[in-house]
XYZ file of C-alpha atoms in Angstrom:
563
model
C -197.268 12.710 78.775
C -196.127 14.374 82.002
C -196.457 11.023 83.823
C -194.020 9.279 81.324
C -191.098 11.646 81.723
C -189.352 9.425 84.352
C -189.364 6.168 82.298
C -186.245 7.081 80.294
C -184.241 7.728 83.438
C -185.307 4.416 84.917
C -184.197 2.574 81.747
C -180.828 4.259 81.826
C -180.410 3.367 85.502
C -181.251 -0.301 84.809
C -178.762 -0.444 81.884
C -176.093 1.165 83.989
C -176.755 -1.314 86.814
C -176.556 -4.223 84.385
C -173.236 -3.033 83.051
C -171.904 -2.612 86.585
C -172.722 -6.252 87.232
C -171.732 -7.881 83.946
C -168.562 -5.955 83.136
C -166.586 -7.140 86.196
C -167.757 -10.671 85.504
C -166.601 -10.437 81.909
C -163.298 -8.910 82.946
C -162.812 -11.691 85.473
C -163.714 -14.273 82.845
C -161.244 -12.770 80.358
C -158.556 -12.674 83.030
C -159.140 -16.317 83.953
C -159.258 -17.321 80.334
C -155.997 -15.509 79.731
C -154.419 -17.223 82.726
C -155.637 -20.595 81.513
C -154.395 -19.840 78.024
C -151.003 -18.772 79.334
C -150.868 -21.850 81.568
C -151.754 -24.099 78.641
C -149.169 -22.384 76.501
C -146.505 -22.824 79.163
C -147.563 -26.424 79.739
C -147.467 -27.137 76.022
C -144.035 -25.578 75.742
C -142.836 -27.575 78.759
C -144.065 -30.719 77.001
C -142.102 -29.775 73.887
C -139.024 -29.301 76.047
C -139.580 -32.760 77.570
C -139.694 -34.190 74.053
C -136.451 -32.369 73.255
C -134.921 -33.865 76.406
C -135.828 -37.403 75.325
C -134.444 -36.681 71.880
C -131.173 -35.445 73.380
C -130.912 -38.616 75.465
C -131.686 -40.740 72.404
C -128.801 -39.259 70.409
C -126.484 -39.509 73.393
C -127.091 -43.249 73.665
C -126.721 -43.668 69.902
C -123.399 -41.827 69.960
C -121.318 -44.988 70.310
C -121.591 -48.627 71.271
C -119.504 -47.948 74.382
C -121.930 -45.229 75.532
C -124.858 -47.594 75.119
C -123.015 -50.330 77.015
C -122.414 -47.947 79.942
C -126.074 -46.963 80.070
C -127.358 -50.526 79.597
C -125.204 -51.891 82.417
C -126.358 -49.238 84.884
C -123.465 -46.803 84.538
C -123.983 -43.067 85.067
C -123.468 -40.670 82.163
C -122.543 -37.146 83.210
C -125.209 -34.695 82.160
C -127.791 -37.453 81.796
C -128.668 -38.246 85.399
C -130.840 -35.182 86.153
C -127.586 -33.474 87.114
C -127.501 -30.761 84.425
C -130.094 -28.146 83.491
C -129.987 -27.507 79.744
C -130.929 -24.028 78.500
C -130.062 -24.256 74.808
C -133.729 -23.820 73.840
C -135.067 -20.344 74.551
C -138.177 -20.032 76.666
C -137.406 -22.773 79.168
C -135.040 -25.472 80.348
C -134.932 -29.252 80.580
C -133.039 -32.182 82.077
C -132.464 -35.811 81.094
C -132.069 -39.073 82.953
C -130.864 -42.286 81.250
C -131.073 -45.626 83.059
C -130.820 -49.304 82.170
C -133.710 -51.666 81.532
C -136.371 -52.645 82.018
C -135.396 -55.522 79.720
C -132.204 -56.901 78.244
C -130.445 -54.502 75.818
C -132.883 -51.750 76.780
C -132.474 -48.227 78.138
C -135.061 -45.900 79.644
C -134.862 -42.177 78.867
C -136.854 -39.695 80.961
C -137.004 -36.092 79.790
C -138.427 -33.250 81.893
C -139.139 -29.749 80.594
C -140.043 -26.474 82.383
C -141.150 -23.079 81.163
C -138.869 -20.096 81.804
C -140.782 -19.136 84.978
C -140.502 -22.730 86.307
C -144.267 -22.868 86.802
C -145.100 -25.716 84.434
C -143.202 -29.023 84.333
C -143.933 -31.971 82.061
C -142.166 -35.366 81.858
C -141.956 -38.091 79.202
C -140.585 -41.620 79.563
C -139.409 -43.627 76.551
C -137.948 -47.146 76.416
C -135.599 -48.119 73.571
C -134.063 -51.459 72.585
C -130.729 -51.857 70.842
C -131.549 -54.314 68.060
C -128.709 -55.687 65.945
C -131.122 -56.871 63.265
C -134.494 -55.038 63.353
C -136.199 -57.220 60.741
C -136.334 -60.743 59.366
C -134.938 -59.664 55.990
C -133.331 -56.258 55.556
C -131.901 -54.517 52.510
C -130.112 -51.248 51.961
C -131.543 -51.011 48.435
C -134.502 -52.438 46.550
C -135.952 -55.850 47.392
C -138.016 -58.455 45.568
C -140.395 -60.490 47.771
C -141.473 -63.626 45.896
C -143.253 -66.834 46.759
C -139.988 -68.778 47.014
C -138.980 -66.806 50.119
C -141.420 -67.203 53.001
C -140.944 -65.134 56.142
C -142.544 -65.738 59.546
C -142.626 -63.728 62.781
C -140.834 -60.603 61.544
C -141.140 -57.871 58.887
C -139.094 -57.381 55.761
C -137.525 -53.921 55.551
C -135.971 -52.009 52.704
C -134.517 -48.568 52.169
C -135.608 -48.880 48.539
C -138.716 -50.212 46.798
C -140.188 -53.583 47.753
C -141.652 -55.420 44.770
C -144.048 -58.230 45.691
C -144.459 -61.014 43.127
C -145.740 -64.571 42.669
C -147.195 -66.304 45.730
C -146.242 -63.441 48.031
C -149.045 -61.401 46.458
C -151.677 -63.570 48.158
C -149.897 -64.821 51.284
C -150.911 -61.746 53.273
C -147.797 -61.817 55.481
C -145.348 -60.637 56.729
C -145.422 -56.841 57.023
C -143.569 -55.106 54.207
C -141.932 -51.838 55.289
C -140.305 -49.637 52.665
C -138.816 -46.182 52.927
C -139.855 -45.833 49.270
C -142.779 -47.776 47.735
C -144.318 -51.240 48.140
C -145.301 -52.406 44.651
C -147.838 -53.226 43.328
C -149.872 -52.724 46.526
C -149.298 -48.952 46.593
C -151.581 -47.663 43.858
C -149.912 -44.236 43.804
C -146.595 -45.887 42.889
C -144.796 -43.183 44.887
C -144.464 -41.919 48.452
C -147.651 -39.833 48.349
C -150.683 -40.918 50.442
C -152.282 -43.355 50.818
C -149.093 -45.076 51.979
C -150.469 -48.159 53.727
C -153.338 -50.549 54.196
C -152.445 -50.557 57.947
C -152.308 -54.359 57.846
C -149.661 -55.703 55.492
C -147.701 -52.970 53.736
C -146.335 -49.503 54.424
C -144.718 -47.167 51.872
C -142.722 -44.095 52.946
C -142.135 -45.899 56.250
C -139.541 -44.687 58.727
C -137.387 -47.797 58.407
C -134.912 -48.004 61.313
C -131.301 -47.186 60.673
C -129.552 -50.243 59.287
C -126.812 -51.829 61.388
C -123.163 -51.348 60.417
C -121.604 -54.722 61.141
C -118.151 -54.986 62.678
C -116.709 -57.326 60.077
C -113.201 -57.036 61.517
C -114.345 -58.428 64.859
C -116.390 -61.174 63.224
C -113.461 -62.238 61.024
C -111.117 -62.332 64.010
C -113.667 -64.412 65.912
C -113.880 -66.906 63.032
C -110.089 -67.142 62.857
C -109.882 -67.809 66.611
C -112.376 -70.686 66.354
C -110.888 -72.116 63.149
C -113.956 -71.370 61.011
C -112.456 -68.832 58.602
C -112.418 -69.393 54.821
C -113.221 -73.086 55.115
C -113.106 -75.210 51.988
C -113.172 -78.837 50.927
C -109.704 -80.283 50.300
C -108.887 -83.574 48.554
C -105.421 -85.060 48.808
C -103.489 -88.308 49.323
C -102.136 -88.963 52.794
C -98.926 -90.975 53.092
C -97.830 -93.025 56.086
C -94.161 -93.913 56.319
C -93.013 -96.928 58.339
C -89.328 -97.462 59.152
C -87.831 -100.951 59.199
C -84.599 -100.461 61.155
C -81.664 -102.737 60.490
C -78.090 -102.135 61.564
C -74.928 -104.147 60.911
C -71.454 -103.722 62.241
C -69.264 -104.480 65.202
C -71.326 -104.819 68.408
C -74.288 -102.741 67.068
C -77.176 -105.060 67.966
C -80.253 -103.900 69.850
C -81.194 -106.103 72.765
C -84.954 -105.937 71.920
C -84.482 -106.298 68.159
C -85.475 -102.707 67.326
C -83.230 -99.737 66.669
C -84.792 -97.270 69.071
C -82.530 -98.245 71.952
C -79.344 -98.919 70.027
C -78.891 -96.954 66.819
C -76.287 -96.389 64.212
C -75.644 -92.633 64.293
C -75.182 -90.635 61.113
C -71.694 -89.781 59.873
C -70.598 -86.227 60.425
C -67.673 -84.216 59.192
C -65.453 -81.569 60.633
C -63.207 -79.283 58.670
C -63.043 -75.960 56.911
C -65.786 -75.380 54.281
C -67.038 -78.990 54.377
C -70.696 -78.182 55.146
C -73.675 -79.254 53.039
C -75.935 -76.378 51.954
C -79.123 -78.281 52.908
C -77.837 -79.367 56.322
C -77.277 -82.985 55.376
C -74.372 -84.869 53.972
C -75.613 -86.496 50.802
C -74.575 -83.651 48.483
C -71.290 -82.654 50.128
C -69.175 -85.460 51.606
C -65.795 -85.896 53.155
C -63.959 -88.274 50.815
C -61.771 -90.508 52.917
C -58.143 -90.489 51.827
C -56.917 -92.581 54.743
C -56.568 -92.434 58.519
C -59.947 -90.664 58.817
C -58.742 -87.636 56.925
C -59.979 -86.458 53.571
C -61.253 -83.594 51.417
C -64.702 -82.106 50.801
C -66.327 -83.076 47.522
C -69.796 -82.689 46.020
C -71.930 -80.212 44.056
C -73.628 -78.727 47.130
C -70.598 -77.809 49.219
C -70.750 -74.282 50.547
C -67.003 -73.848 50.194
C -64.428 -74.848 47.549
C -64.176 -78.551 46.942
C -60.937 -80.025 48.177
C -60.924 -78.439 51.617
C -59.443 -80.651 54.276
C -61.858 -82.551 56.500
C -62.119 -85.361 59.011
C -64.655 -88.171 58.574
C -66.171 -89.607 61.711
C -67.824 -92.924 60.726
C -71.189 -94.225 61.950
C -71.007 -95.686 65.423
C -73.342 -97.580 67.721
C -75.082 -95.468 70.389
C -77.782 -96.253 72.930
C -78.266 -97.787 76.355
C -79.476 -101.140 75.004
C -76.575 -101.987 72.741
C -75.415 -105.556 73.350
C -71.810 -104.716 72.525
C -69.456 -101.868 73.371
C -70.792 -98.454 72.477
C -68.821 -96.769 69.710
C -68.337 -99.733 67.395
C -68.457 -98.985 63.697
C -71.698 -99.801 61.875
C -73.704 -99.421 58.674
C -77.363 -98.214 58.619
C -79.476 -100.457 56.379
C -82.891 -99.060 57.477
C -85.673 -99.211 54.825
C -88.940 -97.207 54.614
C -92.343 -98.613 53.518
C -95.090 -96.199 52.287
C -98.914 -96.463 52.638
C -101.223 -93.958 50.844
C -104.854 -93.025 51.682
C -107.171 -90.632 49.737
C -108.617 -87.905 52.014
C -111.554 -85.476 51.377
C -112.094 -83.116 54.306
C -112.912 -79.538 55.242
C -109.917 -77.407 56.155
C -110.003 -73.821 57.426
C -107.855 -70.863 58.365
C -107.134 -70.014 61.984
C -105.129 -67.911 64.401
C -103.524 -68.938 67.680
C -104.911 -65.866 69.482
C -107.774 -63.458 68.793
C -106.591 -60.957 66.208
C -103.270 -62.767 65.690
C -101.621 -63.908 62.440
C -103.779 -66.216 60.324
C -102.602 -69.454 58.723
C -104.588 -71.826 56.522
C -104.406 -75.601 56.835
C -104.538 -75.926 53.050
C -101.817 -73.304 52.513
C -101.890 -69.773 51.158
C -103.912 -66.916 52.605
C -107.407 -68.237 51.901
C -109.641 -69.527 49.142
C -111.333 -67.318 46.535
C -114.154 -69.648 45.476
C -114.557 -71.801 48.552
C -116.623 -74.966 48.438
C -117.653 -77.073 51.425
C -119.460 -80.401 51.519
C -121.868 -81.717 54.166
C -121.555 -78.954 56.764
C -124.085 -80.824 58.885
C -121.544 -83.638 59.300
C -119.082 -81.274 60.983
C -120.314 -82.514 64.359
C -117.437 -80.940 66.305
C -118.321 -77.445 65.039
C -121.943 -77.270 63.891
C -123.498 -76.708 67.354
C -120.912 -74.280 68.765
C -122.658 -71.027 67.723
C -119.396 -69.860 66.152
C -118.898 -67.194 63.525
C -118.259 -68.710 60.071
C -116.611 -66.197 57.764
C -115.660 -66.249 54.062
C -113.712 -63.354 52.552
C -114.849 -64.164 49.041
C -117.364 -66.521 47.390
C -118.646 -69.704 49.009
C -120.824 -72.641 48.001
C -122.438 -75.301 50.173
C -123.391 -78.709 48.823
C -124.744 -81.926 50.264
C -126.231 -81.988 53.747
C -126.287 -78.457 55.187
C -127.088 -77.236 58.670
C -125.243 -75.433 61.456
C -125.683 -72.899 64.232
C -123.900 -69.572 64.295
C -123.313 -66.289 62.483
C -122.624 -66.835 58.780
C -120.814 -64.082 56.869
C -120.049 -64.438 53.150
C -118.588 -61.225 51.748
C -119.019 -62.423 48.168
C -121.644 -64.668 46.542
C -123.209 -67.675 48.265
C -124.628 -70.715 46.509
C -126.527 -73.474 48.328
C -127.302 -76.845 46.776
C -128.640 -79.793 48.749
C -130.861 -80.214 51.781
C -130.983 -78.747 55.281
C -130.929 -81.064 58.287
C -130.321 -78.943 61.375
C -132.699 -78.636 64.320
C -135.387 -81.005 63.041
C -138.219 -81.023 65.557
C -136.509 -78.588 67.949
C -138.299 -75.868 69.917
C -137.454 -72.189 69.371
C -138.579 -68.859 70.834
C -141.286 -66.865 69.073
C -141.070 -63.037 69.211
C -143.760 -61.613 71.541
C -145.228 -59.443 68.759
C -145.091 -62.059 66.000
C -148.872 -61.796 65.542
C -148.429 -58.324 64.015
C -147.167 -59.940 60.806
C -150.499 -61.693 60.146
C -153.075 -58.933 60.719
C -154.337 -59.329 57.157
C -156.133 -62.566 58.050
C -155.616 -63.187 61.779
C -158.813 -64.204 63.633
C -159.708 -65.939 66.877
C -159.010 -69.255 65.125
C -155.720 -70.872 66.162
C -152.941 -72.303 63.965
C -153.388 -69.811 61.157
C -149.626 -69.336 61.256
C -146.767 -70.991 63.190
C -147.352 -70.426 66.902
C -150.811 -68.860 66.479
C -152.926 -68.988 69.655
C -155.800 -66.757 68.549
C -156.572 -63.153 67.624
C -153.528 -60.920 68.163
C -151.895 -63.629 70.244
C -149.021 -66.049 69.748
C -147.202 -68.669 71.784
C -143.837 -68.027 73.437
C -142.267 -71.057 71.729
C -142.814 -73.172 68.656
C -141.708 -76.682 67.737
C -140.695 -77.229 64.123
C -142.931 -79.828 62.546
C -146.104 -78.667 64.311
C -147.952 -78.545 61.011
C -151.261 -76.852 60.444
C -154.246 -78.374 58.657
C -153.795 -79.418 55.030
C -157.356 -78.509 54.054
C -157.710 -76.100 51.133
C -159.793 -73.011 51.839
C -160.238 -69.404 50.874
C -160.115 -67.499 47.591
C -157.775 -68.249 46.006
C -157.611 -71.720 47.459
C -154.817 -71.850 50.016
C -153.431 -74.709 52.035
C -151.003 -75.054 54.919
C -148.385 -77.727 54.262
C -145.374 -78.343 56.413
C -144.237 -75.011 57.783
C -145.431 -73.243 54.616
C -148.706 -71.655 55.734
C -151.170 -70.330 53.157
C -149.511 -71.610 50.017
C -151.562 -72.365 46.868
C -153.194 -75.793 46.906
C -151.166 -78.457 45.167
C -147.757 -77.018 46.030
C -145.415 -78.712 48.453
C -144.483 -77.256 51.813
C -140.967 -76.870 53.136
C -139.398 -79.236 55.619
C -139.341 -78.684 59.369
C -135.575 -78.307 59.678
C -132.957 -75.627 59.099
C -129.905 -74.785 57.059
C -128.877 -71.949 59.399
C -129.748 -71.430 63.057
C -128.573 -67.825 63.462
C -127.793 -64.936 61.137
C -126.867 -65.101 57.449
C -125.128 -62.196 55.709
C -124.358 -62.349 51.977
C -122.401 -59.436 50.527
C -123.087 -60.507 46.940
C -125.810 -62.642 45.359
C -127.567 -65.566 47.047
C -128.327 -68.470 44.687
C -130.387 -71.410 45.945
C -130.845 -74.704 44.149
C -131.700 -76.463 47.402
C -133.505 -75.734 50.656
C -132.007 -73.150 52.997
C -134.415 -72.499 55.868
C -133.296 -70.102 58.599
C -134.195 -69.400 62.211
C -132.796 -65.934 62.831
C -132.482 -63.273 60.111
C -130.945 -62.709 56.697
C -129.326 -59.774 54.917
C -128.501 -60.167 51.229
C -126.860 -57.172 49.538
C -127.323 -58.519 46.006
C -130.052 -60.591 44.359
C -131.754 -63.721 45.681
C -132.290 -66.185 42.829
C -132.610 -69.886 42.036
C -135.176 -72.651 42.102
C -134.630 -73.502 45.761
C -136.708 -72.402 48.719
C -135.956 -70.265 51.744
C -138.212 -70.130 54.779
C -137.171 -67.720 57.487
C -138.384 -67.701 61.095
C -137.370 -64.385 62.677
C -135.440 -64.399 65.940
C -135.658 -60.951 67.557
C -132.940 -61.797 70.112
C -129.989 -61.906 67.713
C -126.856 -60.183 69.012
C -124.127 -59.227 66.546
C -121.076 -56.970 66.812
C -121.924 -53.624 65.217
C -120.201 -50.276 64.848
C -123.396 -48.325 65.484
C -126.357 -48.447 67.849
C -129.751 -49.208 66.279
C -132.510 -48.145 68.680
C -136.137 -49.152 68.248
C -138.793 -47.478 70.396
C -140.686 -49.915 72.605
C -142.841 -47.433 74.551
C -143.457 -43.688 74.955
C -145.673 -42.126 77.590
C -146.107 -39.043 79.731
C -145.530 -39.470 83.430
C -145.478 -37.430 86.623
C -142.355 -35.245 86.931
C -139.666 -36.378 89.339
C -139.496 -34.902 92.840
C -135.695 -34.650 92.562
C -134.498 -31.073 93.024
C -133.391 -29.450 89.800
C -129.724 -28.481 89.489
């Protein structure tokens, strides 16, 4: 037992030595971990500040159309060129830089954030596009997507519910984006998850802010081009032909016509002997001898009986064969020819924003009707704004290019004939509308070049196969891809090449295909068809700026010295 007395001391010494070694290591580890944690915290906060900087730049650009125009054209906005350090968020500071590009109607916003000790800096770059019309069909309320309205290359968007019916239930395209619910696809029937199939439909979607159109500017533009409140007018046109004949002393025209030697109209001088309508047929100077007389007639502006002097008709003109001034009598007769006319007449202004007059009289039609718009060859290709203050109806052969605004109801009956076989641009991301069935096979939709790929252009009339396939059996006919077998496809031409706005209801009893976009405030009804090919490059006058995010990424902070 005496030999074991030192073992306890040795154990204590070893434990103490171990602690001397491990404790500093642990302290160092804790210190490093704390530093890393603090660094991460500061870095994370700097990143949040960079996000706040981008957000501040976003709302600055959205502030007004003039602000966006300055930024888009390369102008410098004070406070948004890395020239101001913002400290409104406690715990750090940030700065913003807004520049134009990289594409048309785009701005780039770079936000940089730093922690309060200026040790951690993070930067984010975001690119936004000002899009007048962010979707193929947009609605501020609820929308019904049926088989009679087929949409290619762009989504349909609604602030309210989207109800999918008829053939649209099986088409599988385009994307349906609702801030509320897409029915019946959303099984919850509300905005609770699941809100999407990630392919075709999205409920509770952050639908972009809808554009606020500048109707005043568009109406003034239509008035300046003579395409305001157009309507069909039928009337009888009269042509009057004069057959001059003069008799009297020396009043003979040398060429046999009265244009060079005429018999001038009588005129009268004297107190109160003036005709109220400017002529002489209702108030005359009755000759009482020696060229003197009195006023008489129901239309005299003064009392009948006033003294007057009657100057008789006399020959005047350089080609008279006899002495000028000889007395004469005008025996000219007028022949009339009538022609029935049926034409489109519109309202117009001499200058932009000036007073408006209508060729058919009045201030404009209430229920305007036009026939054969496609035959308006002088106007149909001009890309003008066509504007109706009230209701409008189109019949016959339809088809034109431009911005169409109908503040009331629009009815279309007849066929569309514009742009048959022409080539148009396809949006770069058009393939996103067909993810439900898109494969490596080509021609599954207009412009399809394979999986998640589409052509830059498309020629109307480039029809896909007419072979039935799939469950249910679907067939591509005309431009109407994936329609039930046995139905007829739509034609490869257009009723509107541009943008169509209808402030009331849109009733179709004929074809009305569109390359561009459509906004209908009311209901879309009727037995006719509408096929819409979305054009993402539409530019319309708006009172607000609608920004869609094209890209968002972190980047290396700028080397520019902070203010």
